[in-house]
Short mmCIF file of C-alpha atoms in Angstrom, two decimals:
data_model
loop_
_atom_site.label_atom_id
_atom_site.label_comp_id
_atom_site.label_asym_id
_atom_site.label_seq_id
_atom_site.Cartn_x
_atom_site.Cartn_y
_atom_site.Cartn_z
CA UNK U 1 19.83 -29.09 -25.62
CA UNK U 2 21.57 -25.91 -27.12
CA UNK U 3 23.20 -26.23 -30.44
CA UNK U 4 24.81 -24.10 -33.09
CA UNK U 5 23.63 -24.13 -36.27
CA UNK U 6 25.77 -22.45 -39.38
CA UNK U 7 25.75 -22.32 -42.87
CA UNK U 8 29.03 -22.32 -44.10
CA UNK U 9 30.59 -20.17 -47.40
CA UNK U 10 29.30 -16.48 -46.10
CA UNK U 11 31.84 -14.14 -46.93
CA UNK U 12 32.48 -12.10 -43.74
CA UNK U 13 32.62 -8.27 -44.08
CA UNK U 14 33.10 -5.19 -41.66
CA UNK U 15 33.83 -4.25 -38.45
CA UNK U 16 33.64 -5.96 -34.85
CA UNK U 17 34.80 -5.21 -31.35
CA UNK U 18 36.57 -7.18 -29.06
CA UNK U 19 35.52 -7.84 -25.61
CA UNK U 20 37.51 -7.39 -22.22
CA UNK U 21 40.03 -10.65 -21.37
CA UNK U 22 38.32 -13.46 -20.30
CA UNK U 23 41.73 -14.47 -18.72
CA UNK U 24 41.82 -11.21 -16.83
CA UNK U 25 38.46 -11.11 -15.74
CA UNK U 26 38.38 -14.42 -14.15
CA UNK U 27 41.06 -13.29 -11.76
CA UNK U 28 40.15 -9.62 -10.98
CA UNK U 29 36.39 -10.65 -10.07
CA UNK U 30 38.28 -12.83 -7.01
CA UNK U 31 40.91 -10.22 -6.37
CA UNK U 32 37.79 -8.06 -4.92
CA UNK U 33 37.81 -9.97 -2.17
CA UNK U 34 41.00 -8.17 -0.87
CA UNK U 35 39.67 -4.61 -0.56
CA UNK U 36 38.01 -3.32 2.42
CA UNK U 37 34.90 -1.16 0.27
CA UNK U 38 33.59 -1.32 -3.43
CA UNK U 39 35.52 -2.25 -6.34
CA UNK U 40 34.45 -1.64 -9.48
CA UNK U 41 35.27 -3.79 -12.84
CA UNK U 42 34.33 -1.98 -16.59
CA UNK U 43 35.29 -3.87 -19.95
CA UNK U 44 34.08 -7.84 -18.61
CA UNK U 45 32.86 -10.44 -21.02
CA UNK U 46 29.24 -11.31 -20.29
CA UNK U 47 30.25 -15.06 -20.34
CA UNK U 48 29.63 -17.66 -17.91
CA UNK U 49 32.44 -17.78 -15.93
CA UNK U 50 31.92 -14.21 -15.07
CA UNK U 51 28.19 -14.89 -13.92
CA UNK U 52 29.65 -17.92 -11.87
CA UNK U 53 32.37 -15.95 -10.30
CA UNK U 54 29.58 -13.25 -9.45
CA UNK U 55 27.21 -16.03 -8.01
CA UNK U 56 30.41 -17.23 -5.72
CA UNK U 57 31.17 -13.61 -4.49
CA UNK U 58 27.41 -13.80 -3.40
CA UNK U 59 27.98 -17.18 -2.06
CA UNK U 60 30.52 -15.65 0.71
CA UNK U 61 28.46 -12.48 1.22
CA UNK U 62 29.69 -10.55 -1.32
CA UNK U 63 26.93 -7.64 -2.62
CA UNK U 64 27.47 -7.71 -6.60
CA UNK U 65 25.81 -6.46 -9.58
CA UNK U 66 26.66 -7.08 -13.24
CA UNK U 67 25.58 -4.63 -16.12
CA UNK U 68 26.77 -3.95 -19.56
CA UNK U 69 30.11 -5.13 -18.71
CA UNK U 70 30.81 -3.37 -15.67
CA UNK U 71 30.97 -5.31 -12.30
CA UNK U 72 30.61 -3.23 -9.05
CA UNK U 73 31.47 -5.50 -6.19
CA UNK U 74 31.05 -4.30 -2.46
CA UNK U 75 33.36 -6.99 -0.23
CA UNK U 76 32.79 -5.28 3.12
CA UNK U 77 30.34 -8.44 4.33
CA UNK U 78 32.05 -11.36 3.29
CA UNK U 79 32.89 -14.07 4.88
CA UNK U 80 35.38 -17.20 5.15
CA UNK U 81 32.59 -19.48 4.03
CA UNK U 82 33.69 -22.94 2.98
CA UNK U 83 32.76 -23.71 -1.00
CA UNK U 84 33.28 -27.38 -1.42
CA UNK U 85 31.28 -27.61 -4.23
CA UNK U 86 28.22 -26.74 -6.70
CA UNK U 87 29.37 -23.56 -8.34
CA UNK U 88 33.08 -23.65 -7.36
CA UNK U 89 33.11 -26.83 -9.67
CA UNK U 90 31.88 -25.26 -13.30
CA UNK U 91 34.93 -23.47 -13.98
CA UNK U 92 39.03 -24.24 -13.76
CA UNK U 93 39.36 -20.37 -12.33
CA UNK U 94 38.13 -20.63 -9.33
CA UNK U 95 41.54 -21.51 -7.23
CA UNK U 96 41.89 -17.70 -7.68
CA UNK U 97 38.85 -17.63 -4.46
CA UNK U 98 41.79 -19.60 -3.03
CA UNK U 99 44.77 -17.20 -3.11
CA UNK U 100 42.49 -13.95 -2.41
CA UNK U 101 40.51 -15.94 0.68
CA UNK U 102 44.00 -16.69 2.19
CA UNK U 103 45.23 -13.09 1.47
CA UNK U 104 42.21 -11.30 3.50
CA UNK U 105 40.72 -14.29 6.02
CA UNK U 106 44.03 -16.16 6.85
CA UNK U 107 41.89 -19.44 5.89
CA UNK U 108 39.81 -20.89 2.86
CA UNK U 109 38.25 -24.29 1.88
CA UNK U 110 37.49 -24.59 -2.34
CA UNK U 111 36.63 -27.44 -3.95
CA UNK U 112 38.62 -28.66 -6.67
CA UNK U 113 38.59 -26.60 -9.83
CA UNK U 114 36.55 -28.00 -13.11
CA UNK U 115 36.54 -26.18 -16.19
CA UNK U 116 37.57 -27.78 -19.55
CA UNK U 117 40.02 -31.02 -19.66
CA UNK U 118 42.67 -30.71 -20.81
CA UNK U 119 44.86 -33.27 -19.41
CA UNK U 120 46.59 -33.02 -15.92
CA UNK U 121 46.62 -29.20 -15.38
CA UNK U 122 48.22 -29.70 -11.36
CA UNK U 123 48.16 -27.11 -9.31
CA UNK U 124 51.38 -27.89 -6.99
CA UNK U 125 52.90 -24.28 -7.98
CA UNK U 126 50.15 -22.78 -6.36
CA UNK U 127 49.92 -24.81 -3.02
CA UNK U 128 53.73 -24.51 -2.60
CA UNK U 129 53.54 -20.77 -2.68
CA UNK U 130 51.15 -20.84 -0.65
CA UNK U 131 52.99 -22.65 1.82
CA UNK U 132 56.09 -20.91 1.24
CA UNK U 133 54.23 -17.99 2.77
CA UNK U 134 52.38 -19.95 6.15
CA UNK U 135 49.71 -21.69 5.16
CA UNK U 136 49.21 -25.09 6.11
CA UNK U 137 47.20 -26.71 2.38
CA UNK U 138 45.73 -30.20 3.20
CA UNK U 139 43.56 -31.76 1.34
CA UNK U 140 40.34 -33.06 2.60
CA UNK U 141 37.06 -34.94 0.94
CA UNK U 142 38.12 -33.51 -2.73
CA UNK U 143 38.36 -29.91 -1.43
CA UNK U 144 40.99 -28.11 -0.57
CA UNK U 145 41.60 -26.25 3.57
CA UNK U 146 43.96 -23.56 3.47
CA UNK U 147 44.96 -22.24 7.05
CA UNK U 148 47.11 -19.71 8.23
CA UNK U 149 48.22 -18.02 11.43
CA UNK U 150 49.41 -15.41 9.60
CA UNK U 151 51.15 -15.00 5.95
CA UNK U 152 54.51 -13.42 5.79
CA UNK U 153 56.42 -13.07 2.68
CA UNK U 154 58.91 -15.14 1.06
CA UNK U 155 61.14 -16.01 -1.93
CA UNK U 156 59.10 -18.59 -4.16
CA UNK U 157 60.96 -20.20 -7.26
CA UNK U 158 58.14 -21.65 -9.74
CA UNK U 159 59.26 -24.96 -11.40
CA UNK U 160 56.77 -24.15 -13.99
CA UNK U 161 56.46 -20.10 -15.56
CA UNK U 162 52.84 -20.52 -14.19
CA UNK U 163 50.11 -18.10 -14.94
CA UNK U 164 47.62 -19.30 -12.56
CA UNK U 165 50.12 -19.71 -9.86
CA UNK U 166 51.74 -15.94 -10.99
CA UNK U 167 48.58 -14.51 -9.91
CA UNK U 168 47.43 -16.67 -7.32
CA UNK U 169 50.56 -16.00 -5.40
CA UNK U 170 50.24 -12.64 -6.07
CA UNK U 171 46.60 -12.45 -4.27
CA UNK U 172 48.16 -14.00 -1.24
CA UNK U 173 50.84 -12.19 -0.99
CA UNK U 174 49.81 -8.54 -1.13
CA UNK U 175 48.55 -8.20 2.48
CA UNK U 176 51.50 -10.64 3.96
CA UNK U 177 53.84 -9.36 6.12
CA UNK U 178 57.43 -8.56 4.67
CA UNK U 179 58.58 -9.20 0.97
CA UNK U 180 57.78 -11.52 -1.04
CA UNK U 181 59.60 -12.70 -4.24
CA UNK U 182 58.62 -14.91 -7.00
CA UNK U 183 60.93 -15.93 -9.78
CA UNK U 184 60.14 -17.77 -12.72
CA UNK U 185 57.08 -15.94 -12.70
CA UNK U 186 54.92 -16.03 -16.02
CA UNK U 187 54.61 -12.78 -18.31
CA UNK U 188 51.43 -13.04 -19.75
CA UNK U 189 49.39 -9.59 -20.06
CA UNK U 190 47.18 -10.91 -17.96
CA UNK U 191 49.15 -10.77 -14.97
CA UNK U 192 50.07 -7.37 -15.58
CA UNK U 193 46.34 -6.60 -15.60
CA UNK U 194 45.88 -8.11 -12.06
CA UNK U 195 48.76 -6.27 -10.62
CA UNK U 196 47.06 -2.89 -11.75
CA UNK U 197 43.96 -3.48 -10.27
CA UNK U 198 45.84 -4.84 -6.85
CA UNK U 199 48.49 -1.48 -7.21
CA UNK U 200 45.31 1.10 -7.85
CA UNK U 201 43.91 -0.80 -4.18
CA UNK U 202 46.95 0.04 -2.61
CA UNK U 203 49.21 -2.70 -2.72
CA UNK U 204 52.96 -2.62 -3.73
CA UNK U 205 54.07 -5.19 -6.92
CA UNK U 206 57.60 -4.55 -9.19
CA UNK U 207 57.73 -6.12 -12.19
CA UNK U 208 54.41 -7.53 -12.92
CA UNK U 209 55.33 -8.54 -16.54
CA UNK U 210 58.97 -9.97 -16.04
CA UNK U 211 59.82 -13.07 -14.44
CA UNK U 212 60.56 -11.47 -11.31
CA UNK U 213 57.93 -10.07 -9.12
CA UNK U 214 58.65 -8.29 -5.96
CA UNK U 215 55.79 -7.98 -3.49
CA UNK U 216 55.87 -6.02 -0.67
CA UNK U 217 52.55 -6.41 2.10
CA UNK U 218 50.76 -3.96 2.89
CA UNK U 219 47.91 -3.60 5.69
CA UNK U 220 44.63 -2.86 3.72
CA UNK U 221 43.63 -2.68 0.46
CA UNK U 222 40.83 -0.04 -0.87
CA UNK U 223 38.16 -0.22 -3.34
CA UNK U 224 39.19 1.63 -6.89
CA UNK U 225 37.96 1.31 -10.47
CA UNK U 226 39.74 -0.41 -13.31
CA UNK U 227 38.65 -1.43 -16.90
CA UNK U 228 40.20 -4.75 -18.02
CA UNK U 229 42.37 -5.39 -21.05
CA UNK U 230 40.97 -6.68 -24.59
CA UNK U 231 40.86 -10.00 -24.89
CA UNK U 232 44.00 -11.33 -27.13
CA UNK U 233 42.61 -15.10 -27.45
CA UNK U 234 39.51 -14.02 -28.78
CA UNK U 235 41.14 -11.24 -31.07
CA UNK U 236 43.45 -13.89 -32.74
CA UNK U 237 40.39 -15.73 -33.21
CA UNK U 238 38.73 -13.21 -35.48
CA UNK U 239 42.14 -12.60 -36.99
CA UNK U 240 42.34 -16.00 -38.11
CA UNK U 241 38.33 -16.04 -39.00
CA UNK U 242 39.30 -12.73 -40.97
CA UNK U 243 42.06 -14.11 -42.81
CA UNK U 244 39.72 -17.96 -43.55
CA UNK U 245 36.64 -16.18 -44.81
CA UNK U 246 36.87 -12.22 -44.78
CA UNK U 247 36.02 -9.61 -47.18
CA UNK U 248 37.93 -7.06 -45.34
CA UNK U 249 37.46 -6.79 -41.71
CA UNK U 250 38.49 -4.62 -38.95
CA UNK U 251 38.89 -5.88 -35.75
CA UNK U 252 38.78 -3.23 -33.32
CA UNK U 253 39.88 -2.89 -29.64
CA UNK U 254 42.91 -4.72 -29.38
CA UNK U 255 46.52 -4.02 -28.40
CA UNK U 256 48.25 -4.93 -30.87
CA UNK U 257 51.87 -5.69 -29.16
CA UNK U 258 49.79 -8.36 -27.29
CA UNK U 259 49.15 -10.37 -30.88
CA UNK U 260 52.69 -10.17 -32.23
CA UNK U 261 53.29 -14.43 -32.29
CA UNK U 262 49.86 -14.68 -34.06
CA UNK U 263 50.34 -11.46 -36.07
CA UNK U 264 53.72 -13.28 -37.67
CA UNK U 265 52.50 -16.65 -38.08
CA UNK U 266 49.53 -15.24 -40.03
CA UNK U 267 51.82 -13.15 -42.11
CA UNK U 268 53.97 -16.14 -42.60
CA UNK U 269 51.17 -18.11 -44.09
CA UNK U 270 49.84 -15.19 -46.54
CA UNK U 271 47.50 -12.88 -44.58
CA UNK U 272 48.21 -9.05 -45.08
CA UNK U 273 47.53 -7.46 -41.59
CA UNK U 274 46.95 -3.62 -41.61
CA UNK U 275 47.87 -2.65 -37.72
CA UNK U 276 46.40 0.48 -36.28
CA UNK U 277 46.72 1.76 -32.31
CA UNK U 278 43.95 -0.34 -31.37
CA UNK U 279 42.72 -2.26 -34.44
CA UNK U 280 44.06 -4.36 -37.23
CA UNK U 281 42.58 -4.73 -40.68
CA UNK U 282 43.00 -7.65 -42.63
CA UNK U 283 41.95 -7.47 -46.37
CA UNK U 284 40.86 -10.76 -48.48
CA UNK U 285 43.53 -13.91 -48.49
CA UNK U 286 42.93 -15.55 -51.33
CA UNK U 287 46.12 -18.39 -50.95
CA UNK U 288 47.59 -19.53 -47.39
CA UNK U 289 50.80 -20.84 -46.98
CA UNK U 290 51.46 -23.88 -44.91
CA UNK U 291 53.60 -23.03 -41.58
CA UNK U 292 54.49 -24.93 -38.47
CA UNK U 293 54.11 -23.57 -35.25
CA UNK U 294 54.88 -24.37 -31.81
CA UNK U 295 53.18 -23.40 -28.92
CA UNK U 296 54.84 -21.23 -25.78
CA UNK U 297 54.34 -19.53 -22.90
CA UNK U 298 54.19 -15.85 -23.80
CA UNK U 299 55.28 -13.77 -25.29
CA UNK U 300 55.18 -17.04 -28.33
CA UNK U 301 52.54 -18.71 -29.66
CA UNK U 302 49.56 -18.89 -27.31
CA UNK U 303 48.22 -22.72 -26.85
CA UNK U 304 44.39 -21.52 -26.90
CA UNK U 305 45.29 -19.96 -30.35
CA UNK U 306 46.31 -23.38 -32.07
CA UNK U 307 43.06 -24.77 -32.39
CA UNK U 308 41.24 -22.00 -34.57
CA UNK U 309 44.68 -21.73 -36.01
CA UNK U 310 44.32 -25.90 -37.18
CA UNK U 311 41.47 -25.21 -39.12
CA UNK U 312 43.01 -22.07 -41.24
CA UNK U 313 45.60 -25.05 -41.65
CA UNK U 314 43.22 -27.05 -43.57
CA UNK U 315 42.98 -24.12 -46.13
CA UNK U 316 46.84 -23.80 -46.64
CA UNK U 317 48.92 -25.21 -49.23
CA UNK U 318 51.13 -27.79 -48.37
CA UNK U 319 51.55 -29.79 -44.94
CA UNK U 320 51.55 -27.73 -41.83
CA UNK U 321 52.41 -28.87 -38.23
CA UNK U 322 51.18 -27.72 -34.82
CA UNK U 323 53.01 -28.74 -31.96
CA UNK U 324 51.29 -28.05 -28.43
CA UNK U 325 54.01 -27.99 -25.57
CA UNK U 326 51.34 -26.71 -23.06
CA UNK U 327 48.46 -28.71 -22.90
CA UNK U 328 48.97 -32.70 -24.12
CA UNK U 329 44.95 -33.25 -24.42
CA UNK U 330 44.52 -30.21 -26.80
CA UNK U 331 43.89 -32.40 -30.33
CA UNK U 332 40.76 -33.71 -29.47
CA UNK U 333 39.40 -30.87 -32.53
CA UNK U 334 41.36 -32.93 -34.94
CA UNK U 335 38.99 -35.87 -34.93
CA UNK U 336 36.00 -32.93 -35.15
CA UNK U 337 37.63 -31.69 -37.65
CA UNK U 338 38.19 -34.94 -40.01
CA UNK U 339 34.88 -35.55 -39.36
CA UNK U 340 34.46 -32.62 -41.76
CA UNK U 341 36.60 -33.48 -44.29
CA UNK U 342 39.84 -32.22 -42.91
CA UNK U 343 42.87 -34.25 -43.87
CA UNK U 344 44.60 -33.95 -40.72
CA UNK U 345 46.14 -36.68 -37.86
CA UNK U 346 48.21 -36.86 -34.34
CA UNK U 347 51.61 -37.76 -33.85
CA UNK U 348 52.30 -37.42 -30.24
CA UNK U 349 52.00 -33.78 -28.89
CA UNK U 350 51.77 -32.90 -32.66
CA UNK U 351 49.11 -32.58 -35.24
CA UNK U 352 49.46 -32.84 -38.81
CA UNK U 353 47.40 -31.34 -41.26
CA UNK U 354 47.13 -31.32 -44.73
CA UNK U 355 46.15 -28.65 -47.38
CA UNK U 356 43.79 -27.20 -49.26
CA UNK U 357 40.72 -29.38 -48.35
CA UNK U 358 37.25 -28.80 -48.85
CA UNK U 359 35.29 -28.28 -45.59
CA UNK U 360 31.80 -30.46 -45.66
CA UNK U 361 29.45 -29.62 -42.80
CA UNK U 362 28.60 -32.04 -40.15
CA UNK U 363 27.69 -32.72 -36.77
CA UNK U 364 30.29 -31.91 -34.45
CA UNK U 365 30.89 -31.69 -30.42
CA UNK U 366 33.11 -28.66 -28.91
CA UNK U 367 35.34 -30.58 -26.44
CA UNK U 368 36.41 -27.71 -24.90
CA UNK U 369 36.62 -24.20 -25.09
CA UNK U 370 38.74 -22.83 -28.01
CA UNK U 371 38.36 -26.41 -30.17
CA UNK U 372 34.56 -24.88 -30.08
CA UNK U 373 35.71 -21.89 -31.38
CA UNK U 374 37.69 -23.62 -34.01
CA UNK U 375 34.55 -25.57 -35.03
CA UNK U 376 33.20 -22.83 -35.72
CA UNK U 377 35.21 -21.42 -38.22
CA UNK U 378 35.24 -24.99 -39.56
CA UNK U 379 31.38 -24.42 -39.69
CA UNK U 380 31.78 -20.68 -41.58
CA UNK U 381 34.08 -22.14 -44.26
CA UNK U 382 32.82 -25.72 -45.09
CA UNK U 383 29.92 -26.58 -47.60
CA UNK U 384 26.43 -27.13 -46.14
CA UNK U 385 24.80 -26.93 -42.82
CA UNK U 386 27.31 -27.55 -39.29
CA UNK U 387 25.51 -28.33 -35.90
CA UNK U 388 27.55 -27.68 -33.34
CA UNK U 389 26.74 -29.42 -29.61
CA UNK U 390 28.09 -28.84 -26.57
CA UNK U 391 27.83 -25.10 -26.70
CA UNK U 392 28.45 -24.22 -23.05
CA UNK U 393 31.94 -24.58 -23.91
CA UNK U 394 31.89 -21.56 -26.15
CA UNK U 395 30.08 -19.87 -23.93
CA UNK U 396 32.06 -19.84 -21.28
CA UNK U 397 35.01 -17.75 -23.31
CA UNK U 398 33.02 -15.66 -26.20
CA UNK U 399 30.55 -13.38 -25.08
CA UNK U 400 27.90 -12.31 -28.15
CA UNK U 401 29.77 -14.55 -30.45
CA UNK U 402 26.78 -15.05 -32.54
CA UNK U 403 25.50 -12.09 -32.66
CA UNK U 404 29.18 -10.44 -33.21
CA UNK U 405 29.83 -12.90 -36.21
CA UNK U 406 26.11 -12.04 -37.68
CA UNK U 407 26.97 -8.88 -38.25
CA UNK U 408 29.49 -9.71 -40.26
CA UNK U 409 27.74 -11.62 -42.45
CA UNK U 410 27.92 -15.15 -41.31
CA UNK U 411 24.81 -17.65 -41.20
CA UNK U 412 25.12 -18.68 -37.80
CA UNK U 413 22.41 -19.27 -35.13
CA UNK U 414 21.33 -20.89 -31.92
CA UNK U 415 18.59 -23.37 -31.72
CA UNK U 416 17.23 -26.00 -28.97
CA UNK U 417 16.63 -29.46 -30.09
CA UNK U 418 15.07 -32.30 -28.64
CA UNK U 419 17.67 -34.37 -26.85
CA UNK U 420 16.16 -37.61 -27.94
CA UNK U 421 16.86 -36.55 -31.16
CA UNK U 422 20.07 -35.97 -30.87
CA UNK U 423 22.28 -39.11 -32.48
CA UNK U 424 25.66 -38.09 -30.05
CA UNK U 425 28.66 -38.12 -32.29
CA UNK U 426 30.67 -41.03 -32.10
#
């Protein structure tokens, strides 16, 4: 099996570029499947959600190719074919097949979504829009049949400011007949990425970026070109590696009005952050401040940003508190982390952690995505050797982590080790 290996205490220095959103990306590969000739993406993350998403495309008859970051997708052959399982399963993104499927076939059957656990994660919001606008959503052997004479718009309320049901809605919705409204939508960037792509294919959407979305169907939707947005999870994440274990690094394509929550909670804690157009600098922090922070739905504090944040905790002064109000199951790091030498425990949807502690390597497990990327930066600032496990985690959010991090200094590599050598963390 694939591990990590690091060597923590390397000073990181220079510069590094950001990659296209992995949030966006997962949603514009599916929203493809609306236009009626070739649609190309520029700016995607060569991680594995993209590759799955491209295998998918090519499971319905989609032609696709995938090149330094640019996707070029030809829909014109696909088909309604039913994807129950295999790769519909690896990752939690794939309900957007369901929204875009409905939008140009009228019908669609997708297995339920995998991806990383992080508690209940329901999608209700999405099959209730859907049904708001004609579909009949059953579900049947663990997959789910969507069916629909036709779609025609409607006004949809969300009971939950929804991201995945924002866009999902959206998909289905732009070739419905008549209007259709959704309140309480979410505001995320994201969103406002998708509705670009869907308004350069033709289709008319207000206030992508508000909490009210106005849709209004249109017959066909064309092929165009787009280049996604920066991705704002994985600049925070070099922020917050920047402001752990940096010499001075710039962290280049970025927008920096998308980073404001993390921006201030870094400043609040000591970090001097330089902001430029499209980059931020962040000189050497030599004391951190402890701070609480809450996670929100944007435009606060972003829940995927907590868990890298955690481990800057550890190297604060004083007692700081992180309080998740997204995702319950997001503190399985902590243990990781303690494992290490971090003084740090979970009250309820809260963790606790307790600073400045000396980081001692170990072997840890990445739960999920961003706790990987938090061991990590444990692994850059503790003492000794870290061996990370259960890679494919990271890898499905960070494309060229290693190599991006290497040139910044750290000692970090990939290795394959025997699996009956592996002692599994307990």
């Amino acid at each position: 099996m694939d591990v990590y290996k690091i060597n923590g205490g390397n000073r990181l220095k220079g510069t590094l570029k950001v990659s296209g959103a992995k949030n966006s990306a997962v949603a514009l590969i599916p929203a493809s499947i609306l236009a009626n000739s070739s649609v190309t993406i520029g700016g995607i993350p060569e991680i594995s959600d993209a590759w799955t998403l491209k295998a998918l495309l090519e499971e319905i008859g989609g032609e696709v190719s995938f090149k330094d970051g640019q996707m070029i997708i030809d829909p014109t052959n696909m088909l309604a074919i039913p994807l129950p399982n295999g790769n519909v399963k690896k990752l939690r993104a794939s309900y957007y097949l369901m929204g875009a499927m409905l939008g140009r076939f009228k019908k669609a059957v997708i297995g339920l979504p995998g991806g990383c656990f992080l508690g209940p994660r329901p999608i209700d919001q999405h099959i209730k829009g859907f049904e708001a606008l004609g579909a009949k959503v059953t579900n049947e052997h663990g997959a789910i049949y969507l069916r629909a004479d036709e779609l025609i718009g409607a006004k949809i309320y969300l009971d939950v400011a929804s991201v995945g049901a924002t866009i999902n809605i959206m998909l289905a919705a732009v070739r419905a007949k008549g209007r259709t409204i959704i309140e309480n939508a979410a505001k995320e960037p994201e969103i406002i990425d998708v509705a670009t792509l869907l308004t350069n294919m033709g289709a008319n959407i207000k206030g992508a970026g508000t909490s009210v979305i106005r849709i209004d169907g249109v017959e066909e939707l064309h092929g165009t070109k787009h280049t996604i947005i920066p991705d704002r999870i994985e600049a925070s994440t070099f922020m917050i590696m920047a402001a752990a274990i940096g010499d001075g690094v710039t962290i280049d394509n970025i927008i920096p009005l998308h980073l404001e929550a993390v921006t201030a909670k870094l400043r609040e804690m000591g970090v001097k952050i330089e902001e430029g157009e499209e980059s931020v600098f962040i000189p050497r922090t030599d004391v951190l401040q402890a701070v609480d922070v809450k996670t929100l739905v944007y435009p606060g504090f972003p829940t995927d940003v907590q868990q890298p944040l955690s481990v800057l905790m550890t190297q604060a002064v004083g007692a700081s508190k992180v309080t998740d109000t997204i995702y319950t199951a997001r503190f399985k790091h902590i243990d990781e982390l303690r494992r290490m030498n971090a003084n740090a425990r979970v009250e309820g949807n809260s963790a606790i952690i307790q600073g400045p502690t000396k980081l001692h390597g170990s072997k840890v497990t990445a739960t999920d995505l961003r706790a990987g990327a938090a061991l990590v930066l444990a692994g850059l600032i503790a003492d000794g050797e870290t061996e990370i496990q259960d890679i494919y985690h990271i890898e499905r959010g960070y494309s060229s982590l290693i190599e991006k991090l290497c040139a910044l200094g750290a000692d970090i590599r990939r290795e394959t080790i025997e699996v009956s050598s592996v002692k599994r963390a307990k």
